[in-house]
Short mmCIF file of C-alpha atoms in Angstrom, two decimals:
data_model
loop_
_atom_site.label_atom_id
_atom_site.label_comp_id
_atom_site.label_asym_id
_atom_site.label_seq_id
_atom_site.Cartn_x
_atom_site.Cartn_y
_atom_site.Cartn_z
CA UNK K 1 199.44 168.18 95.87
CA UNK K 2 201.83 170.37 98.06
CA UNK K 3 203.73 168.30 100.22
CA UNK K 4 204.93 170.23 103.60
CA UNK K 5 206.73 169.59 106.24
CA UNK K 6 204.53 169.83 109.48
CA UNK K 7 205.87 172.41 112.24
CA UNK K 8 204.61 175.72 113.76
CA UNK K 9 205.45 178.34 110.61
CA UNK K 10 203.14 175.18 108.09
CA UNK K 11 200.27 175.22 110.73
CA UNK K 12 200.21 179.24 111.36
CA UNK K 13 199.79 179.84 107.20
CA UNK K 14 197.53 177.07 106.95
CA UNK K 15 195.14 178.48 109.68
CA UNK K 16 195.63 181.49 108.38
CA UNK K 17 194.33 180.49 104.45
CA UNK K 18 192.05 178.41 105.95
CA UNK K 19 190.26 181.33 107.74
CA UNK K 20 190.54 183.19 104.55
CA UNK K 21 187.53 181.01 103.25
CA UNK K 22 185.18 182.09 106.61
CA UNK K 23 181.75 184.41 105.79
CA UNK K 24 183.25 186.51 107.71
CA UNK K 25 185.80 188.07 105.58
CA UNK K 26 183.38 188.89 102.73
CA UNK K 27 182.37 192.13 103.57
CA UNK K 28 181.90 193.21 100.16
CA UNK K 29 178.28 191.27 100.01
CA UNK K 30 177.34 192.20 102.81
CA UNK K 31 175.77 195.75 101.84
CA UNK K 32 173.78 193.74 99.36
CA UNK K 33 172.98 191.49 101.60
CA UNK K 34 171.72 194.29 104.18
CA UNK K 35 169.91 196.11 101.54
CA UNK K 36 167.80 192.45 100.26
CA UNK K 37 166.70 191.85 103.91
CA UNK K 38 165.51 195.32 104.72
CA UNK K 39 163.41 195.07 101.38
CA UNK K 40 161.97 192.52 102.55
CA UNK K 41 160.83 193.41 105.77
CA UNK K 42 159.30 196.54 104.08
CA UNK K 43 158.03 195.01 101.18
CA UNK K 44 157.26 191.19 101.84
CA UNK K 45 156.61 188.72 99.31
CA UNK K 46 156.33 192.05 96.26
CA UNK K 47 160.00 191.97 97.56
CA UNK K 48 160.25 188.09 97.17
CA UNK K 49 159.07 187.69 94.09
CA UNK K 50 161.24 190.67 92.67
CA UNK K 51 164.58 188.94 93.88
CA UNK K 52 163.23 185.82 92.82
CA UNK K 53 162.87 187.01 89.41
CA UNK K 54 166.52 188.74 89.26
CA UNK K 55 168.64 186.28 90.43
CA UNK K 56 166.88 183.18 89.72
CA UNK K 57 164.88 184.43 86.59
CA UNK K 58 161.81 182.78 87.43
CA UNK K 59 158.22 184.43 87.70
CA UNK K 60 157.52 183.48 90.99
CA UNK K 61 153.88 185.03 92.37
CA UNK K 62 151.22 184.57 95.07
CA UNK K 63 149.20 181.50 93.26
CA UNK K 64 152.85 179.62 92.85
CA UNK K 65 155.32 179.82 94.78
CA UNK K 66 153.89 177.73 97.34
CA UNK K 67 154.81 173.90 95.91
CA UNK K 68 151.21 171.76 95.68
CA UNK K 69 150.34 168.79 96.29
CA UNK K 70 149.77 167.80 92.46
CA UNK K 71 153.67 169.30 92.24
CA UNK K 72 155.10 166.24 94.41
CA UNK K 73 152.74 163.84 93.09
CA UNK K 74 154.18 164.77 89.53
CA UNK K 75 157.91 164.89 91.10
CA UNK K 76 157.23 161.50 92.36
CA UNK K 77 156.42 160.03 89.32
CA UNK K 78 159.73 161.82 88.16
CA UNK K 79 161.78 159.98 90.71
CA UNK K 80 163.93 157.03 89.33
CA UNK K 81 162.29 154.46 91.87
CA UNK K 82 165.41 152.36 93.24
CA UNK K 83 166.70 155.94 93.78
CA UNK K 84 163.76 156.75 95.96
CA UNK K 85 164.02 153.31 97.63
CA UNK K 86 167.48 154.48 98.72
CA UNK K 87 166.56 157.63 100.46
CA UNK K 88 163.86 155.77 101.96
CA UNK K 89 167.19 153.35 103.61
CA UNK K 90 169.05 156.57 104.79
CA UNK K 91 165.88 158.35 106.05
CA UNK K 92 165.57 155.00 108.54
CA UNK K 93 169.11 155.19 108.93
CA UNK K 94 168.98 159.34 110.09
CA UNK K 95 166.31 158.62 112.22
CA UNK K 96 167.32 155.88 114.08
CA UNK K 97 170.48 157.53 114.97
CA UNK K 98 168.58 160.94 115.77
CA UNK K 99 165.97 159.07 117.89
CA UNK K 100 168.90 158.18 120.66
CA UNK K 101 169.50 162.01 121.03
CA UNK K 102 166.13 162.56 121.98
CA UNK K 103 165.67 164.14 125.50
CA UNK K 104 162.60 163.59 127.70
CA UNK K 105 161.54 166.16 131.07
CA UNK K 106 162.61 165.15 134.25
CA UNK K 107 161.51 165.93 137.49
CA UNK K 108 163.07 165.85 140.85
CA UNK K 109 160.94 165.78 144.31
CA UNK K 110 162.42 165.62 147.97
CA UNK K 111 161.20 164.82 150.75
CA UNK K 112 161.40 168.81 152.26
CA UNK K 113 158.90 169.07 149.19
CA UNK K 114 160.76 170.86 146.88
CA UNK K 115 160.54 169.45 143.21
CA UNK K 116 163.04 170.77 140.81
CA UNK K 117 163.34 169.59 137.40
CA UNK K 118 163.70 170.62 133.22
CA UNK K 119 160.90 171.10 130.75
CA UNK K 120 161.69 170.19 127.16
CA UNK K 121 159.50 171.88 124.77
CA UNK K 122 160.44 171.57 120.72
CA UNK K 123 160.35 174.90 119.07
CA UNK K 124 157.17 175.82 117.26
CA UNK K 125 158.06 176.30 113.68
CA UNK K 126 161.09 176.04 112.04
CA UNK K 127 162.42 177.39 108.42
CA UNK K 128 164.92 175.32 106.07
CA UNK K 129 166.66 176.18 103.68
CA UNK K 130 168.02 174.02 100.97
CA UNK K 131 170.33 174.66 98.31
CA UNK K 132 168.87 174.82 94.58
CA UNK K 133 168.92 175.97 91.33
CA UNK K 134 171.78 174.29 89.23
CA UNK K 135 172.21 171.64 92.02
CA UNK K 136 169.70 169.60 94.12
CA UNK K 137 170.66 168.23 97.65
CA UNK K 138 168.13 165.65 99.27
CA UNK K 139 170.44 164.37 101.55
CA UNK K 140 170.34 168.18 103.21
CA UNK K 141 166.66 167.90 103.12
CA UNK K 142 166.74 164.83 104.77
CA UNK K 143 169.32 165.91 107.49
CA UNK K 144 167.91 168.93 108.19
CA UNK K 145 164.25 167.73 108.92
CA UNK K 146 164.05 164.72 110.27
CA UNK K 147 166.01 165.95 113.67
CA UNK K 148 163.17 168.62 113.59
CA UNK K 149 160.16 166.09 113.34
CA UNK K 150 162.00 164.13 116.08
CA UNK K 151 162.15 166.80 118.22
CA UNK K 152 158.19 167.69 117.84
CA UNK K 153 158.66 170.75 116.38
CA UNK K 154 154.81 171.51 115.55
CA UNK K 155 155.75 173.25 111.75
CA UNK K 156 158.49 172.96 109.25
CA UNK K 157 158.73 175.57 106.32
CA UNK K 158 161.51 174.77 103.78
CA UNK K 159 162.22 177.05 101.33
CA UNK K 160 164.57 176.55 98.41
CA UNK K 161 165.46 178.18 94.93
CA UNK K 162 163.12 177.16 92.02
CA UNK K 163 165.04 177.26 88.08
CA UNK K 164 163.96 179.91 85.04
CA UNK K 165 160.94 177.71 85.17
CA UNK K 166 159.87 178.43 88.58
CA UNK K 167 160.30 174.63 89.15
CA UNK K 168 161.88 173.03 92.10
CA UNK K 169 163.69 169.38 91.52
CA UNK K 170 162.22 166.35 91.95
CA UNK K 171 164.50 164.32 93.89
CA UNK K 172 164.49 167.34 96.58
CA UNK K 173 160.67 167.66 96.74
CA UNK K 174 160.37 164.05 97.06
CA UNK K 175 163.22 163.85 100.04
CA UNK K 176 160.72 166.84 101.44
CA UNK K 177 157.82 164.86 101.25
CA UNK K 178 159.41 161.79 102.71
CA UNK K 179 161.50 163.86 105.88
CA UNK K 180 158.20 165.50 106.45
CA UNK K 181 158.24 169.19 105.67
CA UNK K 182 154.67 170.70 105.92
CA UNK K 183 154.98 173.79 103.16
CA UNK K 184 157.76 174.39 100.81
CA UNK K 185 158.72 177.43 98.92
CA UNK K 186 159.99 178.12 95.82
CA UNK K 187 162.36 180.94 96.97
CA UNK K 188 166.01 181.54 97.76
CA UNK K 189 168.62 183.60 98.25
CA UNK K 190 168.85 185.77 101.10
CA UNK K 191 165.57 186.79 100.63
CA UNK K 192 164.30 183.33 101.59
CA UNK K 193 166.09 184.03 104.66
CA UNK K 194 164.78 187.41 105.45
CA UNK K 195 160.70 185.80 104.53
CA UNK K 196 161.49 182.96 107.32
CA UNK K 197 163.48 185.84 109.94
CA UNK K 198 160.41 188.40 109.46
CA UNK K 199 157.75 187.12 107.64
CA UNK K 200 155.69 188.07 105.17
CA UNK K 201 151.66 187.68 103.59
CA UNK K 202 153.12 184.28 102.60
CA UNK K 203 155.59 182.81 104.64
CA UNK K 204 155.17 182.32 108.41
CA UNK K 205 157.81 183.70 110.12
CA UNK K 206 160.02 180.91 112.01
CA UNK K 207 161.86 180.93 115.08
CA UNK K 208 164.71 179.21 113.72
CA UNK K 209 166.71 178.53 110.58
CA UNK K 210 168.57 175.79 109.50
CA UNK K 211 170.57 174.97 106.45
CA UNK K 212 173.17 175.81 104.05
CA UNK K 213 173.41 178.32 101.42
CA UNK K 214 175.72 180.45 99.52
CA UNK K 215 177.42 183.35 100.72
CA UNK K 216 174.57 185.47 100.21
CA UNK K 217 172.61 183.07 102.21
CA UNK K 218 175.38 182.41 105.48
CA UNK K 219 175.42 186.10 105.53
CA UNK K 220 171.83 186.73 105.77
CA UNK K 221 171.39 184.37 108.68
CA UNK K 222 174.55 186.10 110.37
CA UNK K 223 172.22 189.23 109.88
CA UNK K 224 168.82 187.89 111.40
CA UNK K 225 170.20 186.06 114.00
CA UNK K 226 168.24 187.66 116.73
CA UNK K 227 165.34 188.10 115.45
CA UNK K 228 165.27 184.10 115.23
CA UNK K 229 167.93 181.99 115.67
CA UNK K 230 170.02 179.83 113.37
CA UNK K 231 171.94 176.62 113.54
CA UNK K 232 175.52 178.29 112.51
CA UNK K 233 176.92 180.28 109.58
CA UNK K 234 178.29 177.21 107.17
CA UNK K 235 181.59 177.80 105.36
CA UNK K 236 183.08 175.60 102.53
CA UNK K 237 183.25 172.21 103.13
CA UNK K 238 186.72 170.25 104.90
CA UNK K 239 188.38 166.78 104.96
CA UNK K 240 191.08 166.36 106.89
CA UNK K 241 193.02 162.99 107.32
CA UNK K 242 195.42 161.09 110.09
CA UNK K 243 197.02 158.95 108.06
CA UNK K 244 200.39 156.48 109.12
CA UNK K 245 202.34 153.97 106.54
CA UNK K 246 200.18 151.36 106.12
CA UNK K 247 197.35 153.74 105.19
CA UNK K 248 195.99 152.99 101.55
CA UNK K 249 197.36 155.73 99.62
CA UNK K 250 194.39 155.53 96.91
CA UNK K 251 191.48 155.28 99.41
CA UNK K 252 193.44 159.28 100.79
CA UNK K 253 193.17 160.44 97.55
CA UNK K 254 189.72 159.27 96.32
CA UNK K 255 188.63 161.39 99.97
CA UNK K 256 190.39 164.40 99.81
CA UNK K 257 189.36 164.70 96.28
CA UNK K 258 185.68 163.92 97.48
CA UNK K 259 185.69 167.07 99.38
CA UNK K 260 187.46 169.19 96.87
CA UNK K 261 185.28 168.81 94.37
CA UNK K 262 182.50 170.78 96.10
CA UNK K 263 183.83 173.86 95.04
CA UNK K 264 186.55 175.95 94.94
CA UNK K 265 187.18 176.84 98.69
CA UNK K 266 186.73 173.52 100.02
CA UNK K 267 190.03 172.67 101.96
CA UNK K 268 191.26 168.97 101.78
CA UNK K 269 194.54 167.96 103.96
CA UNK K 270 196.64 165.07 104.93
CA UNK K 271 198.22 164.62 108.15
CA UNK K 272 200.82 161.52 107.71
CA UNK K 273 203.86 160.57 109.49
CA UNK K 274 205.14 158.80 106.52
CA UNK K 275 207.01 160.27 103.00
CA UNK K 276 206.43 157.35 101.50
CA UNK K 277 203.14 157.75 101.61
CA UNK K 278 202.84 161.62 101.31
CA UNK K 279 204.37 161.07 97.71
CA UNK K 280 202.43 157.87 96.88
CA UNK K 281 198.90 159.99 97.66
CA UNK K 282 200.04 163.04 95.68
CA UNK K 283 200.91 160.54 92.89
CA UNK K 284 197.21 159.42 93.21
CA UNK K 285 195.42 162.68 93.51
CA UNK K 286 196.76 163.71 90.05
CA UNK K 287 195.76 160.29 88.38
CA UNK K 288 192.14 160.49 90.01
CA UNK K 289 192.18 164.67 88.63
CA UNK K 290 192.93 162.99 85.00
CA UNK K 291 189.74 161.31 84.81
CA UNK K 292 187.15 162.49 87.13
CA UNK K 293 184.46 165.08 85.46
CA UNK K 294 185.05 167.70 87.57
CA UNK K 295 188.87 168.21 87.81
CA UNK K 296 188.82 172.27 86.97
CA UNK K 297 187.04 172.81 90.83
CA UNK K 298 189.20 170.31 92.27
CA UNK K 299 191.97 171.43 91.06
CA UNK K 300 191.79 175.02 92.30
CA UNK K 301 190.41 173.71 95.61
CA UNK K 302 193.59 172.05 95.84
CA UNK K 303 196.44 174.60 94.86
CA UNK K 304 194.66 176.96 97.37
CA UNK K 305 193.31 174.72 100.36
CA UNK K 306 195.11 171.51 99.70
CA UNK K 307 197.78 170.06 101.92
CA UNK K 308 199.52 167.04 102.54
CA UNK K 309 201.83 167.88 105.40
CA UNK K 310 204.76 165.74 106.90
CA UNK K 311 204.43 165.22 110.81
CA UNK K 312 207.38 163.69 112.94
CA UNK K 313 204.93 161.91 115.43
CA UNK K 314 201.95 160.53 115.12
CA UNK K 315 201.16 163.27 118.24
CA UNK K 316 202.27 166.51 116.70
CA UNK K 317 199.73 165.40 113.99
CA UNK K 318 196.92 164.71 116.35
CA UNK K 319 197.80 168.15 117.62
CA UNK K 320 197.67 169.67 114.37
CA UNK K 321 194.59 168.08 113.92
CA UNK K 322 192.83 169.41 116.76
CA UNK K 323 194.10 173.07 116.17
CA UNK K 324 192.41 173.08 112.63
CA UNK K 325 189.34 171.51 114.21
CA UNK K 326 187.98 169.85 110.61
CA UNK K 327 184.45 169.71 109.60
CA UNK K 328 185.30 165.93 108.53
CA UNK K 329 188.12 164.14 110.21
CA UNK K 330 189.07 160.84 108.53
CA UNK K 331 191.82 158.33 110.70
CA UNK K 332 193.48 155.52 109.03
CA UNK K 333 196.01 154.19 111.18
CA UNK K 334 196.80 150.90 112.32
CA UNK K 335 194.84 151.66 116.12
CA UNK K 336 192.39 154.25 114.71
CA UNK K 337 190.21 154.02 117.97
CA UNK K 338 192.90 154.66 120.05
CA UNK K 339 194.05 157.40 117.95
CA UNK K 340 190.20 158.61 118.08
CA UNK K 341 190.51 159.21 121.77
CA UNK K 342 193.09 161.98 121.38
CA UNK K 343 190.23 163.87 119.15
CA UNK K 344 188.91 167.02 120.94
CA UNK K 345 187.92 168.88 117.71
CA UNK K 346 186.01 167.59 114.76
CA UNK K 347 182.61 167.68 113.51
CA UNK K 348 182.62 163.62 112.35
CA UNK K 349 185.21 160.99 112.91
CA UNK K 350 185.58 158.46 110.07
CA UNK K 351 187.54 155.32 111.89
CA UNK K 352 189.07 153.11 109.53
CA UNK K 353 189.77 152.57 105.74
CA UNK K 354 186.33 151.98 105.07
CA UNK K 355 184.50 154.24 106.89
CA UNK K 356 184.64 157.21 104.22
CA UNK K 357 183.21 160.68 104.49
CA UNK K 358 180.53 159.86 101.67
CA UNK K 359 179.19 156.96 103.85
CA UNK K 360 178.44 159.77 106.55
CA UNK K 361 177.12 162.58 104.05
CA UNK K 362 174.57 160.50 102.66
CA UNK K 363 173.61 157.33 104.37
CA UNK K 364 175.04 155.59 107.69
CA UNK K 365 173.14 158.24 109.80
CA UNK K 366 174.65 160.58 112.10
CA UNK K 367 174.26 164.35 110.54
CA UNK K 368 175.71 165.88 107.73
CA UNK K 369 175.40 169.71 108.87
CA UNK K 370 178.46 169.89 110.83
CA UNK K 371 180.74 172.78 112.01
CA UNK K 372 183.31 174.47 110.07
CA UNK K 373 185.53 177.12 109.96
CA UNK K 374 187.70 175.62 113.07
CA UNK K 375 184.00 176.65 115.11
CA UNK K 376 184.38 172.68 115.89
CA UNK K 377 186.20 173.59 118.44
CA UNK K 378 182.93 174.79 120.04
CA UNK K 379 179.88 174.09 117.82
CA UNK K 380 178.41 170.04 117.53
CA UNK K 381 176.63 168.79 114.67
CA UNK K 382 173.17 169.19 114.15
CA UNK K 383 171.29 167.14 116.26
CA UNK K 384 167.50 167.18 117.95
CA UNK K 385 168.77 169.35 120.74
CA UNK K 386 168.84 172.21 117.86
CA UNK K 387 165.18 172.33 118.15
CA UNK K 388 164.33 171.87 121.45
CA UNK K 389 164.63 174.31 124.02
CA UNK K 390 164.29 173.70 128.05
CA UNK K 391 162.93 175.40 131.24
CA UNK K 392 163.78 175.11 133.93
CA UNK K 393 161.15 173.77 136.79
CA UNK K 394 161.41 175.02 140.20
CA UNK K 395 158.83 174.28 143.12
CA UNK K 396 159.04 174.64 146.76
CA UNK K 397 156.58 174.02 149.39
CA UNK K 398 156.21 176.37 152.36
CA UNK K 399 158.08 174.21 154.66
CA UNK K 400 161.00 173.65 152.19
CA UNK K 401 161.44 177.86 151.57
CA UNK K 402 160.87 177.75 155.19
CA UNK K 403 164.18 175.74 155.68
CA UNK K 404 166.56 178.04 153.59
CA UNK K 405 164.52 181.62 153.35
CA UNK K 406 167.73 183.10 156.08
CA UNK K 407 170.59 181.66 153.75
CA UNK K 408 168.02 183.40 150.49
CA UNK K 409 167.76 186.70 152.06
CA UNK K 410 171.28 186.66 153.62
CA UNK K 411 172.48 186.36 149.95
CA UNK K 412 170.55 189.06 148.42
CA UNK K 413 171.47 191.21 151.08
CA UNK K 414 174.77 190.60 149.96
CA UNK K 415 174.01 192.04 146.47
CA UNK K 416 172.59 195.19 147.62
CA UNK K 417 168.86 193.77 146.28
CA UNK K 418 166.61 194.51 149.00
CA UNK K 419 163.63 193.94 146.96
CA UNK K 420 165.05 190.00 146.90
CA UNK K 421 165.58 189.96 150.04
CA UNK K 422 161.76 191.53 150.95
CA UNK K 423 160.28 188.99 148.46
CA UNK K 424 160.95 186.30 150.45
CA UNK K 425 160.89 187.87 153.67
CA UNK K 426 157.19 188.76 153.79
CA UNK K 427 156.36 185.09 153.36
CA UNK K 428 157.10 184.13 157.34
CA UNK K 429 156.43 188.05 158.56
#
């Protein structure tokens, strides 16, 4: 790997290739994009099953594409069983993390007899999308559901990509069955997104969408948003690591390689205040590329998004690490929770050598659908608050308007809105 030193003309390119690899810059699809969802709305599932067949090559129709019953009873029986038992042991482990973020009304009542308060109400129906076709991701499905049955939501509709057989994987339908999705669809692609966004003779329309997809897909929800909503647009996947001398330099390489190996634009980077170690990790990240299967990926990852970059404080690398605001953020120092206190911008903190970013995408608990694109700087992980949403409760007595109606209409007076001001006035004319 590249070793740089770490100072302001390092961390302005970097930021600058990193932001390369945002849905935002690809324009070109875009059109393509545009033109898929607006079939859609004017053609429905005739649309659906067109795309379905072009870009997945499966026959896809009105008596299949909805997954049966009899389907996940055969995928279950498909299912290597101490593989199932382990999803089972990270589904308990999701939920009992989600179940602490769960928020309850709350109410508020004075003795004037006002009562103010919030009203939590889960969204109604909610659309997921998971990734399919050549790859199968039940650790998404389980991510991206289980928050939503937490939160109440009354429906969940996942969709995802069948192969040339019109056939959806087995481990995924079984994670689906297990999280607790109601329908599933075999369809992908942005037109999966634009079924959920507008609906169609055969797919509810949703008033959200979750989940990560290609290009195509990240660019259709950028295009629908509005007409539901959407968790975020998902770039390619990021590690970044704080790392000081008496890191391990094999334990670095095994997780920047972890994350490089998703595809091309995934960015891995090392933040160390130590040469020693900057060389011993590079040393190890070409060993590991020598024997793991998929070295041509991780390779390219690397010579385009793949740093290891030489700070002169352990606090100019803290600050580099908030400024490039990782989706994962890895710390192996010798006070990691100390060093974790300086954090303002990541989607997960990994504290310690053997907390790795695997542990987190797959089993220990806390959510896998995290922010990147430096848009951790603002946007959390996933979480049950994504499918709630809250009103606010306001109710006042006559006495208690009585007590403030001058300082109401005094106000609105103020702003020129003498219909404001009148509403409250003719309650004490």
């Amino acid at each position: 790997m590249r070793i740089k030193q770490l100072n302001n003309e390092t961390m302005e390119n970097l930021q600058v290739q990193l932001l390369k690899r945002s849905p935002g810059q690809y324009e070109t699809y875009e059109e393509q994009v545009h033109n898929i969802l607006k079939e859609v709305q004017t053609s429905g599932d005739r649309a659906v099953f067109a795309f379905t067949k072009k870009f997945d090559g499966a026959d896809i129709n009105a008596d299949n594409f909805l997954v049966t019953e009899a389907e996940i009873d055969v995928a279950y029986g498909q299912v290597d069983q101490d593989y199932l038992a382990i999803i089972r042991k990270a589904k308990e482990n999701i939920y009992t993390y989600h179940m602490k973020q769960k928020q309850n009304s709350w109410f508020d009542t004075k003795p004037d007899g006002s009562i103010l308060g919030q009203k939590i109400t889960a969204l109604q129906r909610v659309g997921v999308y998971v990734p399919g076709g050549k790859a199968a991701y039940p650790s998404s499905v389980l991510m991206n559901i289980i928050p939503a049955k937490i939160a109440g939501v009354d429906e969940i509709i996942m969709v995802t990509p069948p192969d040339q057989n019109g056939v959806v994987s087995a481990n995924t339908l079984v994670a689906a069955k297990e999280a607790g999705a109601d329908l599933i669809y075999k369809v992908g692609g942005a037109q999966a997104i634009g079924a959920l966004a507008y609906g169609t003779a055969g797919i509810p329309k949703v008033d959200k969408i979750i989940g990560p997809g290609n290009i195509y897909v990240a660019l259709a929800k950028k295009a629908v948003y509005g007409h539901v909503s959407i968790d975020s647009i998902a770039g390619p996947s990021e590690i970044l690591i704080l790392a000081d001398e008496g890191a391990h330099p094999r334990y670095i390489a095994a997780d920047l390689l972890s994350q490089a190996e998703h595809d091309e634009l995934a960015s891995a980077i090392l933040i160390t205040t130590s040469q020693t170690l900057a060389l011993a990790v590079s040393a190890e990240v070409d060993a590991l590329l020598r024997v793991l299967p998929r070295r041509d990926i991780m390779q390219k990852s690397l010579d385009h998004y793949g740093y290891i970059l030489v700070a002169d404080s352990m606090e100019d690398a803290v600050q580099a690490a908030n400024e490039i605001a990782s989706e994962h953020l890895e710390i192996m120092t010798q006070n990691p929770f100390e060093i974790m206190t300086k954090i303002r911008n990541a989607g997960a903190i990994f504290i310690g050598a053997y907390s790795c970013e695997p542990l987190g995408d797959y089993f220990a608990g806390p959510n896998h659908v995290l922010p990147t694109n430096g848009t951790a700087k603002f946007f959390s992980p996933l979480s049950v608050d994504d499918f709630i949403k809250k009103s606010s409760i306001i109710a006042y007595s006559k006495e208690a308007l009585q007590a403030v109606h001058k300082d109401v209409e005094k106000f609105a007076h103020a702003e020129g809105l003498t219909a404001h001001e009148n509403a409250i006035k003719v309650r004490f004319e």
